[in-house]
GROMACS .gro file of N, CA and C in nm:
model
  360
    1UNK      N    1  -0.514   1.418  -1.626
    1UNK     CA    2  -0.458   1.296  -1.569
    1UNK      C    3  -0.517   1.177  -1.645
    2UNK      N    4  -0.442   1.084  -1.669
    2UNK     CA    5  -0.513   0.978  -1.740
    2UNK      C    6  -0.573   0.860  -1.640
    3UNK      N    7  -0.674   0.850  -1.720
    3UNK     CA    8  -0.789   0.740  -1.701
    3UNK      C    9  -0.674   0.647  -1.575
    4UNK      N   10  -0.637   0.552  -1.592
    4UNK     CA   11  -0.574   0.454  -1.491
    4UNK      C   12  -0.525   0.560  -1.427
    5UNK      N   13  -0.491   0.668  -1.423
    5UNK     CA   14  -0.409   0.693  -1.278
    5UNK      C   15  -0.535   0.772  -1.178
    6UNK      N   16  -0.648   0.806  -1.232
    6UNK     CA   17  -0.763   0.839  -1.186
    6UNK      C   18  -0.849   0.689  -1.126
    7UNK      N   19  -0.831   0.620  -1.169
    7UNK     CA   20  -0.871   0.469  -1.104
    7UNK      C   21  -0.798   0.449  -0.996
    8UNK      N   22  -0.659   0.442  -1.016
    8UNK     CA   23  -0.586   0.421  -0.922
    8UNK      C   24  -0.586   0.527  -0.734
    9UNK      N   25  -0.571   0.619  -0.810
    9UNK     CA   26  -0.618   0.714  -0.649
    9UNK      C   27  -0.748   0.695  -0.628
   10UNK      N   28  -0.863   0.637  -0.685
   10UNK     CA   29  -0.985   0.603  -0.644
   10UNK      C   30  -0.933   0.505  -0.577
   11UNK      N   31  -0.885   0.387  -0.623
   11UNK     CA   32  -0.865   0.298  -0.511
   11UNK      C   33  -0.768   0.322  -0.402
   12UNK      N   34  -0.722   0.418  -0.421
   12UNK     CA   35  -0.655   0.423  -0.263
   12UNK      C   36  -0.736   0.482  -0.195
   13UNK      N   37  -0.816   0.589  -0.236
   13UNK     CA   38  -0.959   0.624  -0.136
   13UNK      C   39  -1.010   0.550  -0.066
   14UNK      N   40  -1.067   0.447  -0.136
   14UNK     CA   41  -1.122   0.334  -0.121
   14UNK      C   42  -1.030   0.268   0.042
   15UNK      N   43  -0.922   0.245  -0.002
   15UNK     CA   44  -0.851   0.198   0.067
   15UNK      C   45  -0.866   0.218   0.230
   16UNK      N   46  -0.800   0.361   0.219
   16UNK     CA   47  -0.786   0.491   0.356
   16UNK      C   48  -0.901   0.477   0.446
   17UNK      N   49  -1.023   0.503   0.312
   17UNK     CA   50  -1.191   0.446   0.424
   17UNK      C   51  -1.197   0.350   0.513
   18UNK      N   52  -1.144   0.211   0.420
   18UNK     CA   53  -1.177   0.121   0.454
   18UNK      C   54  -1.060   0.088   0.603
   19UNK      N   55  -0.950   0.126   0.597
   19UNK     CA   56  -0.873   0.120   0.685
   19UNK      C   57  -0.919   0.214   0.787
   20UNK      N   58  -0.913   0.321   0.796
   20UNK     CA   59  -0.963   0.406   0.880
   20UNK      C   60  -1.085   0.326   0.949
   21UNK      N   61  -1.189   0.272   0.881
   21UNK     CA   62  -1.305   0.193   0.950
   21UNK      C   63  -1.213   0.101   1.018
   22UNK      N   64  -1.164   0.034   1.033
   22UNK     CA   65  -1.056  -0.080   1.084
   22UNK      C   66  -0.944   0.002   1.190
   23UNK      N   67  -1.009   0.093   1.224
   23UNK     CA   68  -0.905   0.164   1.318
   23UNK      C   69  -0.749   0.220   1.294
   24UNK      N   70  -0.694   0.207   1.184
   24UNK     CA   71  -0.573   0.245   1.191
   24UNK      C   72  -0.552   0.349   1.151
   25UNK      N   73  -0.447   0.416   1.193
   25UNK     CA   74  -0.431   0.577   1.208
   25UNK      C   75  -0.356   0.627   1.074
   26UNK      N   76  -0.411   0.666   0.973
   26UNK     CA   77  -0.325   0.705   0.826
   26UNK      C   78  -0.229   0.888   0.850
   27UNK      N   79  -0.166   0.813   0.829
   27UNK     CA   80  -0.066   0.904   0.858
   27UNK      C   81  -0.031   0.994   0.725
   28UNK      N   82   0.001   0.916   0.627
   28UNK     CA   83   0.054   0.968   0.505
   28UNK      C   84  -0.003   0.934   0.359
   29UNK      N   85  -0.042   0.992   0.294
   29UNK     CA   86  -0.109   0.906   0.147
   29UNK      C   87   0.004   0.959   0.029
   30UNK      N   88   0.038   0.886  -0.014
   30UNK     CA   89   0.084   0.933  -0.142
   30UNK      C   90   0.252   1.010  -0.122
   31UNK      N   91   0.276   0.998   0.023
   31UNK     CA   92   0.421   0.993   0.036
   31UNK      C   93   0.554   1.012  -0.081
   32UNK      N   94   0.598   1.139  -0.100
   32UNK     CA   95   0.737   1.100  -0.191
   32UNK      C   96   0.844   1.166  -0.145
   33UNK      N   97   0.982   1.089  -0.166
   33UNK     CA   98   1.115   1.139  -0.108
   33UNK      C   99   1.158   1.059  -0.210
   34UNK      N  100   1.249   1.173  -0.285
   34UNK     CA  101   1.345   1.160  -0.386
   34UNK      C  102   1.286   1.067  -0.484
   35UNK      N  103   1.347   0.938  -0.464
   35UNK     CA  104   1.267   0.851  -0.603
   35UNK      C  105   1.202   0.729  -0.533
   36UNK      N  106   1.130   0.752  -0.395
   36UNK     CA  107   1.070   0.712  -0.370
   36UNK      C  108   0.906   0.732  -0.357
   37UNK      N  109   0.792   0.643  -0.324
   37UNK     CA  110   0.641   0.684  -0.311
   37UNK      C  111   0.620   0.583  -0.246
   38UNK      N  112   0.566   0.574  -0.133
   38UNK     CA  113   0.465   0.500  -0.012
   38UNK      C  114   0.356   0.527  -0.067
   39UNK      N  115   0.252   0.452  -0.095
   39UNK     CA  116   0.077   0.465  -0.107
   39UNK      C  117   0.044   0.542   0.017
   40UNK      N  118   0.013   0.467   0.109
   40UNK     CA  119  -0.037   0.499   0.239
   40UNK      C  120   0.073   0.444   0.337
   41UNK      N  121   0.068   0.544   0.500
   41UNK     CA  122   0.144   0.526   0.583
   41UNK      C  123   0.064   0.508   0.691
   42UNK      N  124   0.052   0.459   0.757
   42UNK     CA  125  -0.010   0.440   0.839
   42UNK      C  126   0.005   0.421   1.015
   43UNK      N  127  -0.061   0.389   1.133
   43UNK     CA  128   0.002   0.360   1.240
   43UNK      C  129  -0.134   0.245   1.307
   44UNK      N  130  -0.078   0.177   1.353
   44UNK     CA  131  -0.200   0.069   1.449
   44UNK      C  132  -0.074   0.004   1.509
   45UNK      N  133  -0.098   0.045   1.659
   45UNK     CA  134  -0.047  -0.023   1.775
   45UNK      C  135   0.098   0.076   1.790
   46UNK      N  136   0.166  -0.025   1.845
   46UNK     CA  137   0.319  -0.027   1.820
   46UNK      C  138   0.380  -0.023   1.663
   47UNK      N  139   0.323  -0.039   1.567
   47UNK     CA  140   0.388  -0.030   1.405
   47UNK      C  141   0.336   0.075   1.323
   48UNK      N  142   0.415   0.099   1.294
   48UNK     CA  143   0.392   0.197   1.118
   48UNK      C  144   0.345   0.089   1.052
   49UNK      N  145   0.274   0.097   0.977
   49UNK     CA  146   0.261  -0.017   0.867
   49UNK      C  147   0.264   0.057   0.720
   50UNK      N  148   0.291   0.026   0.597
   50UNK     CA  149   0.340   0.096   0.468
   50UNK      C  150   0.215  -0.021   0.398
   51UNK      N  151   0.123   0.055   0.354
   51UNK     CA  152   0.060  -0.004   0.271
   51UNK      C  153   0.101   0.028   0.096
   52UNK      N  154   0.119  -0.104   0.046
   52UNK     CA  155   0.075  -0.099  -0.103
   52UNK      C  156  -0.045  -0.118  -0.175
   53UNK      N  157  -0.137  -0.028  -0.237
   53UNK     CA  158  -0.286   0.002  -0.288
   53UNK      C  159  -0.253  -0.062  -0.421
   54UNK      N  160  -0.343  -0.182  -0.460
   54UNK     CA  161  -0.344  -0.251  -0.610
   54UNK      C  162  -0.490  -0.236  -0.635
   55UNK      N  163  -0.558  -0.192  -0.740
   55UNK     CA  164  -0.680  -0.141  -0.777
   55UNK      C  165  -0.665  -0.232  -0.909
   56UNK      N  166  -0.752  -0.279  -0.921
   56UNK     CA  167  -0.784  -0.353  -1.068
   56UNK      C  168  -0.915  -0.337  -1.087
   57UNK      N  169  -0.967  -0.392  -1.216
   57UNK     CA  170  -1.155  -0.404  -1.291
   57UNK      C  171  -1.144  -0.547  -1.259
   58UNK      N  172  -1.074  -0.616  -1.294
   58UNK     CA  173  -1.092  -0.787  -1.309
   58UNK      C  174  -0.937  -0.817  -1.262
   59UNK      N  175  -1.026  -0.990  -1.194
   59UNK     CA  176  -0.877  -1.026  -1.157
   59UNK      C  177  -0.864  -1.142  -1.289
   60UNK      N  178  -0.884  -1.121  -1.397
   60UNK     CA  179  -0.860  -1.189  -1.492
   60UNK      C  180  -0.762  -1.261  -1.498
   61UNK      N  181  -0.638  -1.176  -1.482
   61UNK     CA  182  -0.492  -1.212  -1.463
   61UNK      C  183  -0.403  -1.218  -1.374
   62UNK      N  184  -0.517  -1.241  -1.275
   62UNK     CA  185  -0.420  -1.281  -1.113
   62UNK      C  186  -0.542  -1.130  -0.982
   63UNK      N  187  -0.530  -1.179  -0.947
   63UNK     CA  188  -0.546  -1.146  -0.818
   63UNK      C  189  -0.473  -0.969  -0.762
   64UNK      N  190  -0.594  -0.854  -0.759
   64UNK     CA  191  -0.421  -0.732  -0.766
   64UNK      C  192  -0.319  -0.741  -0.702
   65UNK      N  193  -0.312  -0.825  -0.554
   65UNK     CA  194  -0.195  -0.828  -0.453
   65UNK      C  195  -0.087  -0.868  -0.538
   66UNK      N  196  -0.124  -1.004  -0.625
   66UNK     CA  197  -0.010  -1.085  -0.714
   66UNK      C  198   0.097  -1.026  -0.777
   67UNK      N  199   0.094  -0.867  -0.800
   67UNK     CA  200   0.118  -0.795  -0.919
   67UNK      C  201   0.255  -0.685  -0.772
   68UNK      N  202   0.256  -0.717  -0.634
   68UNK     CA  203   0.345  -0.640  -0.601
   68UNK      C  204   0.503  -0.807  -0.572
   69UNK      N  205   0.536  -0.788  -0.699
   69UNK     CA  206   0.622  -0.838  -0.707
   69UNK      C  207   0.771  -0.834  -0.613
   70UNK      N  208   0.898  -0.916  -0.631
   70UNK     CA  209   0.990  -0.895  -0.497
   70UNK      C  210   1.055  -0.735  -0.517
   71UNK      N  211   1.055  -0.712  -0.672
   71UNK     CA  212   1.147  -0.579  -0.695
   71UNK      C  213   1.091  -0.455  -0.606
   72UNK      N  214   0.925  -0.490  -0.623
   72UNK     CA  215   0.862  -0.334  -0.578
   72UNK      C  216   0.859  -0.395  -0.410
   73UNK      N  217   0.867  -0.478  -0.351
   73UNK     CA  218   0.905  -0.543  -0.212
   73UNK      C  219   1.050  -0.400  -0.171
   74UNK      N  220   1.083  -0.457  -0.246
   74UNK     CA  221   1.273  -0.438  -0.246
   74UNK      C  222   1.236  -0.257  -0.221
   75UNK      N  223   1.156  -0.213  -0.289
   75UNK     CA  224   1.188  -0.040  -0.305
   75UNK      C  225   1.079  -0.014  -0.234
   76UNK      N  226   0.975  -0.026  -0.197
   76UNK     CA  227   0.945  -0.037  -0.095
   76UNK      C  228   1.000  -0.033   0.083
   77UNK      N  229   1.032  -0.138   0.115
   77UNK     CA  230   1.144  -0.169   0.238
   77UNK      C  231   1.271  -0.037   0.220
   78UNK      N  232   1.314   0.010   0.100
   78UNK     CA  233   1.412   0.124   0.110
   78UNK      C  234   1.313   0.269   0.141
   79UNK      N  235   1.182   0.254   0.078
   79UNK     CA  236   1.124   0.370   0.118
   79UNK      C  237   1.113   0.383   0.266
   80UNK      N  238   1.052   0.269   0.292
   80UNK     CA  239   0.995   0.284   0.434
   80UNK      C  240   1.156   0.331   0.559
   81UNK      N  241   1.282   0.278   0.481
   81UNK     CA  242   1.404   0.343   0.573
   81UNK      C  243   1.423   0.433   0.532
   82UNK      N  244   1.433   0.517   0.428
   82UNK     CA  245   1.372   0.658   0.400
   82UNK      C  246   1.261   0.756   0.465
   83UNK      N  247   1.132   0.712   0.463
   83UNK     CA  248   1.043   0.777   0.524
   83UNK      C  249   1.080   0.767   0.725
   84UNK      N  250   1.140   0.667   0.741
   84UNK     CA  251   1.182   0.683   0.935
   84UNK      C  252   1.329   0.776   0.924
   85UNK      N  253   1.409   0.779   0.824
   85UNK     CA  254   1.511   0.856   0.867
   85UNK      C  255   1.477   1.006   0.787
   86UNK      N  256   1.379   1.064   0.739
   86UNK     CA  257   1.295   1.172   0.692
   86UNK      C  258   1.269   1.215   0.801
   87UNK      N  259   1.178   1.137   0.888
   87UNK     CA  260   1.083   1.156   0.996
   87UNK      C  261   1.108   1.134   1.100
   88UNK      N  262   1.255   1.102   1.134
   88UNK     CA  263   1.307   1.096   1.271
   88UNK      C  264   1.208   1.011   1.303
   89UNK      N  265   1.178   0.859   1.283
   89UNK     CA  266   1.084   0.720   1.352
   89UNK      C  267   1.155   0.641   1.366
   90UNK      N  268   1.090   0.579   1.482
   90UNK     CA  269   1.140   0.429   1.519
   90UNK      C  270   1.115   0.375   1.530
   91UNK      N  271   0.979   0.380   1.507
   91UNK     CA  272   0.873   0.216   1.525
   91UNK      C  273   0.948   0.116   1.426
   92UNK      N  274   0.893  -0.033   1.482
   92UNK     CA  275   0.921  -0.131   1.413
   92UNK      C  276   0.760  -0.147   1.246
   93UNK      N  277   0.815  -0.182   1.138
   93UNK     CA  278   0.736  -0.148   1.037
   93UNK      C  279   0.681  -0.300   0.979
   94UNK      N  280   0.575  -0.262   0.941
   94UNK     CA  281   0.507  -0.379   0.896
   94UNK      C  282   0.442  -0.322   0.778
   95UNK      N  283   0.438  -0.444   0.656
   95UNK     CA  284   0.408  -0.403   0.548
   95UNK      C  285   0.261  -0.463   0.495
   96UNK      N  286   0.185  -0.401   0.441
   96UNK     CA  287   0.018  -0.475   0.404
   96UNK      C  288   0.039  -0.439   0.266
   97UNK      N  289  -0.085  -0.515   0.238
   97UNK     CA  290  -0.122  -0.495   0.067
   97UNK      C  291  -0.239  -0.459   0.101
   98UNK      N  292  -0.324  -0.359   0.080
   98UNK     CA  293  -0.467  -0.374   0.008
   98UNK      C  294  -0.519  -0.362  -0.096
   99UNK      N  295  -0.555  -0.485  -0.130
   99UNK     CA  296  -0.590  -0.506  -0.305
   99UNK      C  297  -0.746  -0.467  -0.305
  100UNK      N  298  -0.745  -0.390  -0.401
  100UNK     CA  299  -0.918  -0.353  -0.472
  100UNK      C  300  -0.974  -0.405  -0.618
  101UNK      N  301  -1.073  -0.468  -0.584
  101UNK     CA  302  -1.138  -0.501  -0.726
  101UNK      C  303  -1.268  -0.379  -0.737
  102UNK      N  304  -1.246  -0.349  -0.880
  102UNK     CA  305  -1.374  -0.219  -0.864
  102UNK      C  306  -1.408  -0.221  -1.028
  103UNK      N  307  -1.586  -0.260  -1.043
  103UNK     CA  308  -1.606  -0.231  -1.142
  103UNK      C  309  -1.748  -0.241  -1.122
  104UNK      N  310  -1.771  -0.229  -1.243
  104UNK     CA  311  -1.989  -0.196  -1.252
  104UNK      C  312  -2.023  -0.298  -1.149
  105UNK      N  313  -1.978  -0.413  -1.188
  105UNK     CA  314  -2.051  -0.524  -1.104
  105UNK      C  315  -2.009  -0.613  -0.967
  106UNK      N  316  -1.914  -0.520  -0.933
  106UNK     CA  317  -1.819  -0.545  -0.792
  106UNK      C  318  -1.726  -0.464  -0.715
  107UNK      N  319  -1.736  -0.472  -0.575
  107UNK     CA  320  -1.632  -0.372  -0.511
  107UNK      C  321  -1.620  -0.474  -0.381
  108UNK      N  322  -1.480  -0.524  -0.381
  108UNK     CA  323  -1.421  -0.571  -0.333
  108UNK      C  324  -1.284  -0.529  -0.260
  109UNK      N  325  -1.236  -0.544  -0.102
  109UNK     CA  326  -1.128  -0.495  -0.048
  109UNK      C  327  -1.091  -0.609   0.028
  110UNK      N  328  -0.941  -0.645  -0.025
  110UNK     CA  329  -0.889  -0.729   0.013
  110UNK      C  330  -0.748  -0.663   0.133
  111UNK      N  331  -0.738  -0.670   0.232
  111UNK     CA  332  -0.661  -0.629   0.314
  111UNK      C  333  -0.539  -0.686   0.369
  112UNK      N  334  -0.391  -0.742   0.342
  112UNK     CA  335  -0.324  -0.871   0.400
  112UNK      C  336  -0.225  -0.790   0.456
  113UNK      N  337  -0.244  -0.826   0.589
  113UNK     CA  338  -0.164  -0.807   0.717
  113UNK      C  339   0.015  -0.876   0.686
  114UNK      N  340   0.085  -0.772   0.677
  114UNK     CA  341   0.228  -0.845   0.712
  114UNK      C  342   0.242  -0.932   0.575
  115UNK      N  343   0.204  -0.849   0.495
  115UNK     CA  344   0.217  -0.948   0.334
  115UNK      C  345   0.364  -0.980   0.286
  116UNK      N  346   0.477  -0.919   0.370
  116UNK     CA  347   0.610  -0.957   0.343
  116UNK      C  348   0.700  -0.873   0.445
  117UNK      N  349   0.816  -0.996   0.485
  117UNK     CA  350   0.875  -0.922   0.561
  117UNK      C  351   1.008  -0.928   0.536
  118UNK      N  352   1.028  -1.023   0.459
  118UNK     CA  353   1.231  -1.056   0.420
  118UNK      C  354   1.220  -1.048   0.274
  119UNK      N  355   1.336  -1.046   0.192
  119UNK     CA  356   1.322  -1.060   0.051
  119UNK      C  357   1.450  -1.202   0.082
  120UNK      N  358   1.412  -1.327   0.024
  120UNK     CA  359   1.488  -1.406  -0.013
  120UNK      C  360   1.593  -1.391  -0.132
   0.00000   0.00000   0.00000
């Protein structure tokens, strides 16, 4: 497996912990249907929530959340009506980012609640 995609499931580890400490119930990691992939699935309260995992070394060039642009919004929101009509669900869905900074000299978890809910 190459180097970044071994970073990358580190930071969703990262992630799952850190959520799980935060109470929410992970349901699914790494989710795929057809030409779709959910990071993490999750449940807290009344919502599913669909997390997107951004793992970076440096936010040199923005911030990792910055980097889930409207397209991956867009396929996203089709996964998540994919994964409820897969799974026979009906909760109402809410979408997070958790961004990770991870390197020799920092480990950082950034968590944003409801990071998008319409595509303009």
């Amino acid at each position: 497996m190459a180097e970044h995609n071994d970073f990358g499931k580190m930071g969703e580890s990262m992630a799952v912990a850190y959520l799980r400490s935060q109470g929410l119930e992970i349901l699914e990691v790494n989710w795929q249907h057809k030409k779709f992939e959910l990071d993490i699935v999750a449940k807290e309260g009344d919502f599913l929530v669909i997390i997107e995992v951004k793992t970076r070394k440096t936010n040199f060039f923005g911030e990792p959340e910055e980097f889930v642009k409207r397209s991956k919004q867009r396929q996203l929101i089709e996964g998540a009506n994919a994964y409820l009509e897969s799974k026979k669900r009906s909760e109402e869905i809410r979408f997070d980012i958790v961004s990770v900074l991870y390197n020799a000299n920092q480990s950082k978890i950034n968590h944003i609640r409801n990071a998008y809910t319409t595509i303009g």
